[in-house]
Amino acid sequence: MNYPISRRFLSVRLMIMILASALLSVLPANSQEAPPMPTTDPGLSQDDDAYMNRQADAFLKEVNSVLLAVPPQYPEPDNRRLALRLLDAVLHDIYAPNRVPLQNFYHERMERVAAELESTQVQEGGAIWKMYNHGFIVRTASVTLAFDVHRGASRFRVDDPQQGRTAVQCPGFPMPDSWAERIARQCDVLFISHKHGDHADPAVAQAFLALGKPVVAPVDVFEGNELQAKVTHLERIAHEKQTLHVKDGSLELSLVVYPGQQYQGEGTLNNVVLVFTPEGMSFAHNGDEINDPYPDYQEDFKWIDAVHEHHKVDVLMTNCWSNDILRQTRGFDPKLVLPGHQNELGHPIWDRVPYWGDAEQLKLNLFDLPDAGYPLVVMTWGETYRYSPKAE
Ligand SMILES: [Zn+2]
């Protein structure tokens, strides 16, 4: 009695199986497999996101070949300027730090710095490497100085109109700690301008300290971290020369630590150091020196305006977005200006500050420097400029 029902049931089941397998055969293969990989930019489809990776790869290869062929120089050749602006375009994709082509581009350049430091001896003048953000390394015949050297952003800010401000992790972007250690081994001292996370990198500081090399910073850098007590806190006094022993005490370095601030409504201590090398050259690095709102607040211009009356400055490494950089530069009166802090990837798009400047919006006068007689050499990650006091 049950037999026919059971047969009917079996045939219905068979039909369902046949229909299901027919349906699966017309669906894309991946619907039978694992769910799709998340895109780097969560607002893009798989295809669009993959295109953005291919475009980053193609543009960065183009940038690389131009920059290798046309190294940093003054005046800036047109093709070099175009390459830097193409780099701006790649770096203003907010998700760029998580794109593998950019990570490869950055890592290759940082590894090259480590290798060059290990193989480069300077006979005359100075060799200057541009690192991430506002990081620079200066080598003369007798000493190697590191300023605000950083492994690179490990997260970045996204301002989403719907979801508000979020922090996105990018663990694949920073250079490995082992390269920071290689670089620290090649330097004699690290100067950290101020406490902010895009300048003060605990892993880099730790690498210097572990090798017995001094790290000089304002007193509040690494607050709450055991590193703070190991940092050298020099007095912040305008124009007054102090000494710092480097190379296990065998070299006495002369320097001024200007009492700067990142003053944007309230002040963060920001060391502006001017270091004199035994060869008679001097290198200034201004960290995130800014007096804002300007011109209402300009406390630091009391000493900035007068630097040149007290000291001869060869090279000024200035952040690119400070206000009235022309006036700051006239205060230091250097032979050469190297702008830094372009394309800080931890910042949102509008505040990454591109090589093209966005000067009108940000009220900057950086690009007025050449007309005022100050050579401006724009560099990007891992590039070197050879400074010769005779040639400038
Ligand atoms: Zn900064």
Short mmCIF file of C-alpha atoms in Angstrom, two decimals, residues 186-386:
data_model
loop_
_atom_site.label_atom_id
_atom_site.label_comp_id
_atom_site.label_asym_id
_atom_site.label_seq_id
_atom_site.Cartn_x
_atom_site.Cartn_y
_atom_site.Cartn_z
CA GLN A 186 73.78 52.73 10.30
CA CYS A 187 72.88 55.93 12.19
CA ASP A 188 74.46 57.63 15.20
CA VAL A 189 71.50 59.48 16.75
CA LEU A 190 67.72 59.75 16.35
CA PHE A 191 65.96 63.08 16.84
CA ILE A 192 62.18 62.87 17.43
CA SER A 193 60.50 66.23 17.05
CA HIS A 194 57.33 65.53 19.06
CA LYS A 195 55.03 62.89 20.51
CA HIS A 196 52.57 62.36 17.67
CA GLY A 197 52.33 58.86 16.23
CA ASP A 198 53.40 59.84 12.71
CA HIS A 199 56.78 61.06 14.07
CA ALA A 200 57.54 59.10 17.25
CA ASP A 201 57.80 55.39 16.40
CA PRO A 202 58.55 53.27 19.49
CA ALA A 203 60.04 50.40 17.45
CA VAL A 204 62.53 52.74 15.75
CA ALA A 205 63.44 54.43 19.05
CA GLN A 206 63.86 51.02 20.69
CA ALA A 207 66.19 49.92 17.87
CA PHE A 208 68.46 52.94 18.47
CA LEU A 209 68.41 52.57 22.27
CA ALA A 210 69.16 48.83 22.11
CA LEU A 211 72.29 49.68 20.11
CA GLY A 212 73.33 52.27 22.74
CA LYS A 213 72.56 55.19 20.41
CA PRO A 214 70.92 58.34 21.79
CA VAL A 215 67.32 59.27 21.04
CA VAL A 216 66.65 62.98 21.60
CA ALA A 217 63.05 64.18 22.05
CA PRO A 218 60.82 66.47 24.12
CA VAL A 219 60.03 65.22 27.63
CA ASP A 220 56.47 64.04 26.82
CA VAL A 221 57.45 61.69 23.99
CA PHE A 222 56.50 58.04 24.82
CA GLU A 223 54.61 59.09 27.96
CA GLY A 224 53.36 55.99 29.77
CA ASN A 225 55.94 53.79 28.01
CA GLU A 226 59.21 52.63 29.61
CA LEU A 227 61.03 54.13 26.62
CA GLN A 228 60.32 57.63 27.94
CA ALA A 229 62.97 57.36 30.68
CA LYS A 230 65.61 56.20 28.18
CA VAL A 231 65.18 59.20 25.89
CA THR A 232 67.61 62.15 26.11
CA HIS A 233 65.79 65.36 27.03
CA LEU A 234 67.97 68.32 26.08
CA GLU A 235 67.06 71.83 27.16
CA ARG A 236 64.89 73.71 24.71
CA ILE A 237 66.68 77.05 24.42
CA ALA A 238 66.72 79.31 21.37
CA HIS A 239 70.08 79.92 19.68
CA GLU A 240 72.18 78.31 22.48
CA LYS A 241 74.57 75.57 21.44
CA GLN A 242 74.62 72.37 23.49
CA THR A 243 76.67 69.21 23.12
CA LEU A 244 75.62 65.61 22.65
CA HIS A 245 77.99 62.65 22.74
CA VAL A 246 77.47 60.12 19.97
CA LYS A 247 79.39 57.11 18.63
CA ASP A 248 79.90 55.69 22.14
CA GLY A 249 81.14 59.06 23.33
CA SER A 250 83.88 59.39 20.71
CA LEU A 251 82.21 62.30 18.89
CA GLU A 252 80.89 65.48 20.49
CA LEU A 253 78.08 66.87 18.40
CA SER A 254 77.12 70.52 18.68
CA LEU A 255 73.44 71.44 18.33
CA VAL A 256 70.67 73.90 19.18
CA VAL A 257 67.26 72.67 20.35
CA TYR A 258 64.76 75.42 19.58
CA PRO A 259 61.62 75.53 21.79
CA GLY A 260 59.11 74.89 19.03
CA GLN A 261 55.45 73.98 19.25
CA GLN A 262 52.82 72.41 17.12
CA TYR A 263 50.49 75.15 18.20
CA GLN A 264 47.03 74.66 16.72
CA GLY A 265 44.86 76.14 19.46
CA GLU A 266 46.97 74.38 22.06
CA GLY A 267 50.66 73.62 22.03
CA THR A 268 52.43 70.28 21.67
CA LEU A 269 56.14 70.49 22.49
CA ASN A 270 58.01 70.27 19.19
CA ASN A 271 61.82 70.27 19.14
CA VAL A 272 63.30 72.18 16.21
CA VAL A 273 66.90 70.97 16.11
CA LEU A 274 69.82 72.56 14.31
CA VAL A 275 72.78 70.16 14.23
CA PHE A 276 76.33 71.20 13.37
CA THR A 277 78.53 68.47 11.90
CA PRO A 278 82.30 68.34 12.41
CA GLU A 279 82.72 69.23 8.70
CA GLY A 280 81.24 72.69 9.36
CA MET A 281 77.80 72.03 7.89
CA SER A 282 74.48 72.48 9.69
CA PHE A 283 71.14 70.73 9.25
CA ALA A 284 67.80 71.92 10.70
CA HIS A 285 64.64 69.83 11.03
CA ASN A 286 61.46 71.58 12.16
CA GLY A 287 59.14 68.66 12.97
CA ASP A 288 55.55 69.88 12.93
CA GLU A 289 56.41 73.47 13.82
CA ILE A 290 53.32 75.63 13.34
CA ASN A 291 51.79 78.71 14.93
CA ASP A 292 48.09 78.63 14.20
CA PRO A 293 45.80 80.56 14.07
CA TYR A 294 48.18 82.77 12.15
CA PRO A 295 48.87 85.69 12.20
CA ASP A 296 47.01 86.03 15.54
CA TYR A 297 49.33 83.60 17.30
CA GLN A 298 53.01 83.76 16.46
CA GLU A 299 54.95 83.22 19.66
CA ASP A 300 57.60 81.04 18.01
CA PHE A 301 58.41 83.59 15.31
CA LYS A 302 60.26 85.53 18.05
CA TRP A 303 63.12 83.04 17.66
CA ILE A 304 62.38 81.74 14.15
CA ASP A 305 62.84 85.21 12.64
CA ALA A 306 66.28 85.48 14.28
CA VAL A 307 67.92 82.09 13.66
CA HIS A 308 70.10 83.41 10.82
CA GLU A 309 71.44 86.19 13.05
CA HIS A 310 72.99 83.55 15.31
CA HIS A 311 73.82 80.60 13.07
CA LYS A 312 74.63 79.65 9.49
CA VAL A 313 72.18 77.03 8.23
CA ASP A 314 72.98 74.79 5.26
CA VAL A 315 69.83 72.69 4.92
CA LEU A 316 66.33 73.18 6.32
CA MET A 317 64.06 70.14 6.34
CA THR A 318 60.62 71.68 6.78
CA ASN A 319 57.18 70.19 6.95
CA CYS A 320 55.30 71.15 3.80
CA TRP A 321 52.06 72.36 5.39
CA SER A 322 53.18 74.80 8.08
CA ASN A 323 51.87 78.32 7.73
CA ASP A 324 54.07 81.06 6.32
CA ILE A 325 56.90 78.68 5.39
CA LEU A 326 58.43 81.56 3.46
CA ARG A 327 58.82 83.57 6.67
CA GLN A 328 60.12 80.51 8.56
CA THR A 329 62.65 79.92 5.79
CA ARG A 330 63.80 83.54 5.81
CA GLY A 331 64.35 83.12 9.56
CA PHE A 332 66.68 80.15 9.01
CA ASP A 333 68.05 81.54 5.73
CA PRO A 334 69.30 78.12 4.53
CA LYS A 335 71.13 77.29 1.30
CA LEU A 336 68.69 74.48 0.53
CA VAL A 337 65.14 73.57 1.58
CA LEU A 338 63.83 69.98 1.61
CA PRO A 339 60.09 69.77 2.29
CA GLY A 340 58.70 66.73 4.14
CA HIS A 341 55.42 65.38 5.57
CA GLN A 342 53.75 64.94 2.18
CA ASN A 343 51.22 62.12 1.88
CA GLU A 344 50.99 61.08 5.54
CA LEU A 345 48.74 58.09 4.92
CA GLY A 346 47.29 57.97 8.43
CA HIS A 347 45.35 61.12 7.56
CA PRO A 348 42.07 61.39 5.63
CA ILE A 349 42.22 62.29 1.94
CA TRP A 350 42.04 66.07 2.27
CA ASP A 351 44.80 66.12 4.93
CA ARG A 352 47.34 63.81 3.29
CA VAL A 353 48.89 66.94 1.73
CA PRO A 354 49.94 66.08 -1.82
CA TYR A 355 53.13 66.91 -3.70
CA TRP A 356 51.07 69.27 -5.87
CA GLY A 357 50.53 71.24 -2.68
CA ASP A 358 46.81 72.13 -2.51
CA ALA A 359 48.35 75.48 -1.56
CA GLU A 360 45.32 77.68 -2.18
CA GLN A 361 43.02 75.59 0.02
CA LEU A 362 45.62 75.11 2.76
CA LYS A 363 46.91 78.72 2.48
CA LEU A 364 50.51 77.62 1.96
CA ASN A 365 53.38 79.56 0.45
CA LEU A 366 55.90 76.69 0.12
CA PHE A 367 56.12 77.09 -3.64
CA ASP A 368 57.03 80.77 -3.31
CA LEU A 369 60.46 79.77 -1.94
CA PRO A 370 62.32 79.48 -5.26
CA ASP A 371 61.28 83.00 -6.31
CA ALA A 372 62.55 84.24 -2.96
CA GLY A 373 65.95 82.67 -3.71
CA TYR A 374 65.61 79.41 -1.78
CA PRO A 375 66.20 76.24 -3.83
CA LEU A 376 63.49 73.68 -3.08
CA VAL A 377 64.17 70.00 -3.74
CA VAL A 378 61.11 67.78 -3.47
CA MET A 379 61.85 64.13 -2.66
CA THR A 380 59.83 61.00 -2.03
CA TRP A 381 60.32 57.81 0.00
CA GLY A 382 63.78 56.35 -0.25
CA GLU A 383 65.29 58.98 -2.53
CA THR A 384 68.71 60.54 -1.92
CA TYR A 385 70.01 64.03 -2.52
CA ARG A 386 73.70 64.85 -2.42
#
